Short mmCIF file of C-alpha atoms and ligand atoms in Angstrom, two decimals:
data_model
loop_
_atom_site.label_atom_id
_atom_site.label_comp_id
_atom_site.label_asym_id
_atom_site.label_seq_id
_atom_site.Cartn_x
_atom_site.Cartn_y
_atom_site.Cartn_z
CA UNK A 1 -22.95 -58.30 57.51
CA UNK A 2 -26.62 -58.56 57.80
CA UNK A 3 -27.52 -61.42 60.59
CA UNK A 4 -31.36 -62.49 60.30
CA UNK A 5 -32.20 -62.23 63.95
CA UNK A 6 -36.08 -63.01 64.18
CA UNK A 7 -36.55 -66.22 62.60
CA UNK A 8 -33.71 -67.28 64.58
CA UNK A 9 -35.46 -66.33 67.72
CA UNK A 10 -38.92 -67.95 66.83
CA UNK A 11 -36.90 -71.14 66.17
CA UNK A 12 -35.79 -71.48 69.49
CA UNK A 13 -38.58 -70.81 71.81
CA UNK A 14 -40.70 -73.90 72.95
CA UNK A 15 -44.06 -72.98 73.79
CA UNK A 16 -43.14 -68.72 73.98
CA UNK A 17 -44.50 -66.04 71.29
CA UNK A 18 -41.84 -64.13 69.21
CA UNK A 19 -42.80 -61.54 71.01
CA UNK A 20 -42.64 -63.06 74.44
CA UNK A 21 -39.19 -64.13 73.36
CA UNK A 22 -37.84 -60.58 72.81
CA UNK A 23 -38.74 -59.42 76.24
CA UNK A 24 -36.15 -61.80 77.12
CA UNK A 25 -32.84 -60.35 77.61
CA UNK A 26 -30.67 -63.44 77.57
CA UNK A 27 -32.05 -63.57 73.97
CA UNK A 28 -30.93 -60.03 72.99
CA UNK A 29 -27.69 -60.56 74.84
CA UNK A 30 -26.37 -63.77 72.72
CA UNK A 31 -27.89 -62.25 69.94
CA UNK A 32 -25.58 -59.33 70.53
CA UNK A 33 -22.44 -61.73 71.05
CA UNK A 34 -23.36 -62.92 67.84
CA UNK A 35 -22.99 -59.38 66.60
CA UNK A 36 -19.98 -58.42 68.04
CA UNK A 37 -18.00 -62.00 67.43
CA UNK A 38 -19.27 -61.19 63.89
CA UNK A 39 -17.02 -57.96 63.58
CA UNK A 40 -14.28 -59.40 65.14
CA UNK A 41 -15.14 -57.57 68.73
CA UNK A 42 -14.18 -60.67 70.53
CA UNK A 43 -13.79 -59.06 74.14
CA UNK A 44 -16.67 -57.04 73.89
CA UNK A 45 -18.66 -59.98 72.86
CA UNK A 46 -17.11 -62.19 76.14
CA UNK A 47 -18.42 -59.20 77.54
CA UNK A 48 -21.29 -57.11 76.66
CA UNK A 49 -24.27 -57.22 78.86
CA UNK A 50 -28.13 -56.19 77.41
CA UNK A 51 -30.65 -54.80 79.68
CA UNK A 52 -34.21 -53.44 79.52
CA UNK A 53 -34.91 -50.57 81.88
CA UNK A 54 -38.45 -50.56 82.63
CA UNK A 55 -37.91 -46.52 83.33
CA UNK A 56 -36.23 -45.04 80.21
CA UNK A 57 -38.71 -42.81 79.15
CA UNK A 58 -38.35 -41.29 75.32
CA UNK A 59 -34.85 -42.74 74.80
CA UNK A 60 -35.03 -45.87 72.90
CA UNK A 61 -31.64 -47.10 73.85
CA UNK A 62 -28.34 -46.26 76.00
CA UNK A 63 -24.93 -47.45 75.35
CA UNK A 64 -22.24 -47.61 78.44
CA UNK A 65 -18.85 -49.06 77.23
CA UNK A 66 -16.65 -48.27 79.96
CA UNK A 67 -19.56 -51.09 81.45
CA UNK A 68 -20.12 -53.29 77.70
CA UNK A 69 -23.48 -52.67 78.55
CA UNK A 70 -26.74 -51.45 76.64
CA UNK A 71 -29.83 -50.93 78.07
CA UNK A 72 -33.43 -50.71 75.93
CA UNK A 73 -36.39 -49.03 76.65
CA UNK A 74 -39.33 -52.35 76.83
CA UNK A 75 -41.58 -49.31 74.78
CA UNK A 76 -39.34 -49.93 71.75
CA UNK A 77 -41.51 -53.38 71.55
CA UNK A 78 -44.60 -51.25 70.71
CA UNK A 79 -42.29 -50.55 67.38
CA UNK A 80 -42.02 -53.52 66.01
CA UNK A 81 -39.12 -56.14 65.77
CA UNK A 82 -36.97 -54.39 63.06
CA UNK A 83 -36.80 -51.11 65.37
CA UNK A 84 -35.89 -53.37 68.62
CA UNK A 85 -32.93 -54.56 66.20
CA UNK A 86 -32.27 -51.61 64.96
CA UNK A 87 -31.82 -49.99 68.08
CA UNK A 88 -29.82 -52.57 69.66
CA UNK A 89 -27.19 -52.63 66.59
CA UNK A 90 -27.00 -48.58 67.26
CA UNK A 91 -25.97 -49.33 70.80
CA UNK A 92 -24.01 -51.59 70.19
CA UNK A 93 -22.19 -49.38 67.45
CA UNK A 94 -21.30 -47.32 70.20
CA UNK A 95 -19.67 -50.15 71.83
CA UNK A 96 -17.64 -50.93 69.03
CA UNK A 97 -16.57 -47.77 68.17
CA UNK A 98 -14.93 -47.34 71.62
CA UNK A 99 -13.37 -50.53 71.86
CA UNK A 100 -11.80 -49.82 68.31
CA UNK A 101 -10.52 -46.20 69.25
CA UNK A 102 -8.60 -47.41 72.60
CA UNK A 103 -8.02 -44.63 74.70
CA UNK A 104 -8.93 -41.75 71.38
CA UNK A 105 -11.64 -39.53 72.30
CA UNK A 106 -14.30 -40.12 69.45
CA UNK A 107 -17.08 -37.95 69.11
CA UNK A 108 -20.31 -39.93 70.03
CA UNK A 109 -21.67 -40.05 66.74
CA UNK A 110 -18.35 -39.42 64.25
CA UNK A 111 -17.05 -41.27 61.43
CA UNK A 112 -16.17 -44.45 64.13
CA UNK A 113 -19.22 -45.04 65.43
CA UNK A 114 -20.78 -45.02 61.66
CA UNK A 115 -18.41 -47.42 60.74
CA UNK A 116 -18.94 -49.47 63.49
CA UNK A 117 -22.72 -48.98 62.42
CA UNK A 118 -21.96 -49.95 58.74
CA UNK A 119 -20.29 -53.33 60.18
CA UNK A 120 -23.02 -54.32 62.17
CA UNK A 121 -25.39 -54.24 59.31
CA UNK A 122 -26.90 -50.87 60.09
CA UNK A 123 -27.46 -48.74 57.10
CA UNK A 124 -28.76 -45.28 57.00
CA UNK A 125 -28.33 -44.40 61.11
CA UNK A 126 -27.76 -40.78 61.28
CA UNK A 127 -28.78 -39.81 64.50
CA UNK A 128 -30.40 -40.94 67.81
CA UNK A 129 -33.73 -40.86 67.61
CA UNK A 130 -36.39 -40.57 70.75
CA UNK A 131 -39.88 -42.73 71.03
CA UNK A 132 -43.13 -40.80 70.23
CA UNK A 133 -45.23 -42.12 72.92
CA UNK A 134 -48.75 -41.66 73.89
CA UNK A 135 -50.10 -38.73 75.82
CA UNK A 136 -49.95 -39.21 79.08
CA UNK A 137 -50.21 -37.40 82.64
CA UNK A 138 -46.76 -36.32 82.98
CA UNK A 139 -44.64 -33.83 85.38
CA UNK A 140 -42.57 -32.80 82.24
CA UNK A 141 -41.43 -29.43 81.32
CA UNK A 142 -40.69 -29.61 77.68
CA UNK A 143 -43.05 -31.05 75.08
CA UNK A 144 -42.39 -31.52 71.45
CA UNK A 145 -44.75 -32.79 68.93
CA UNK A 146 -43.97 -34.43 65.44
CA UNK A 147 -45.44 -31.91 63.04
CA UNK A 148 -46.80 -35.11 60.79
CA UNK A 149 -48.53 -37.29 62.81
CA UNK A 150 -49.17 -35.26 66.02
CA UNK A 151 -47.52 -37.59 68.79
CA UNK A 152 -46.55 -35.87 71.74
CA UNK A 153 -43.31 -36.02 73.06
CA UNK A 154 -42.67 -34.78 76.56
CA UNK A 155 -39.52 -34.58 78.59
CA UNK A 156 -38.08 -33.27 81.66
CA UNK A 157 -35.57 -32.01 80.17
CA UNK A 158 -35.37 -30.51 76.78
CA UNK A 159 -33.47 -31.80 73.96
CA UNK A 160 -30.18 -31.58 73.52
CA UNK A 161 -29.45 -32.90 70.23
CA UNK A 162 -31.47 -33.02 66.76
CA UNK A 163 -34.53 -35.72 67.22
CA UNK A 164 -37.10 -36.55 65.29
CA UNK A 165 -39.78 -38.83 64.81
CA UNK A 166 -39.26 -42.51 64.68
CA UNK A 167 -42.28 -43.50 63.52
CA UNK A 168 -42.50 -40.96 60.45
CA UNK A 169 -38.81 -41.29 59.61
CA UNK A 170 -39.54 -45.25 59.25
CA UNK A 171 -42.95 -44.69 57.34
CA UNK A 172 -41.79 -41.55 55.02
CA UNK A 173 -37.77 -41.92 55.08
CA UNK A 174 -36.60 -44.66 54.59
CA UNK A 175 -35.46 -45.06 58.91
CA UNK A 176 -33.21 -42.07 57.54
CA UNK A 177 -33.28 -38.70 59.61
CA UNK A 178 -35.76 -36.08 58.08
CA UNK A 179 -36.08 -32.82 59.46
CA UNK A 180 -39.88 -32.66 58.36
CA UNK A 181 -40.42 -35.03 60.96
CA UNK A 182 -38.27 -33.06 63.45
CA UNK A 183 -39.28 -32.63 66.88
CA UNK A 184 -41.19 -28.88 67.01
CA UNK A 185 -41.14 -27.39 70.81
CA UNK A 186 -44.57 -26.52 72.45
CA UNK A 187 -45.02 -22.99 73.67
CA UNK A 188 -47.27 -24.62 76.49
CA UNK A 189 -45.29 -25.80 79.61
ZN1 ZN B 1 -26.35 -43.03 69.79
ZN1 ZN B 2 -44.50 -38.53 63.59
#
């Protein structure tokens, strides 16, 4: 089930941008209720709890569900609405897939949290992806850098899992996973 988030949002806001409106949190948060009473997560919906966290740096999202809570990197808004919901709906997959497997270990990204992915209207998510951001003055160890378009991506720590490019996944791949857009590591430290 695909819900149609934006219009919704620009509906309801009296005198705020769409834009404006998606900083807001409350927003995001019924919107996610919405998403969760829509799969029959009724708990989880009573429950779950969205927050931005002003210092995520090149993850785009985190998912807690021992907590029903997902936090969002406020850079993701610099992507565009679409990736904003997209994110949120892989969080929130998370979530799901969880709640669904009890007290089962589940492997973070396995066969459950796809599902739970394929019910919340996300096609296509393969993996977590980080945020290409600007170059800036940085402490960081580890720097990566999209072979397409260039962007820098440093980190304290170094990556743990397959990551590529947001941007030229979206642009080139559909939002799928490419490895030509994979992450290279930067002999410079
Ligand atoms: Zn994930
Ligand atoms: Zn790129």
């Amino acid at each position: 089930m695909q819900l149609d988030f934006f219009p919704k949002l620009q509906s309801n806001v009296a005198g705020k941008t769409a834009a404006e409106a998606l900083h807001d949190a409350a927003q995001l948060q019924v919107y996610a209720r919405r998403l969760l009473a829509n799969v029959e997560c009724r708990t989880l919906a009573s429950r779950v709890e969205v927050r931005w966290n002003a210092r995520m740096r090149s993850t785009a999202g985190m998912a807690y569900p021992s907590k029903a809570l997902v936090t969002l990197n406020p850079r993701l808004l610099a992507f565009g609405r679409g990736e904003l919901d997209r994110t949120l709906k892989h969080e929130l997959a998370h979530l799901v897939a969880h709640e669904r497997a009890g007290r089962r270990r589940i492997a973070a990204h396995g066969k459950e949290w796809r599902k739970a992915c394929a019910d919340l209207g996300l096609v296509d998510e393969t993996r977590c992806h980080n945020l290409a951001l600007p170059k800036r003055v940085v402490t960081r160890r580890h720097f990566y850098e999209c072979p397409n378009c260039r962007t820098e991506l440093p980190r304290v720590r170094p990556l743990q899992r397959k990551s590529a490019c947001l941007a030229c996944c979206r642009a080139h791949a559909g939002g799928r996973y490419d490895e030509r857009f994979k992450f290279v590591k930067l002999s410079r430290s």
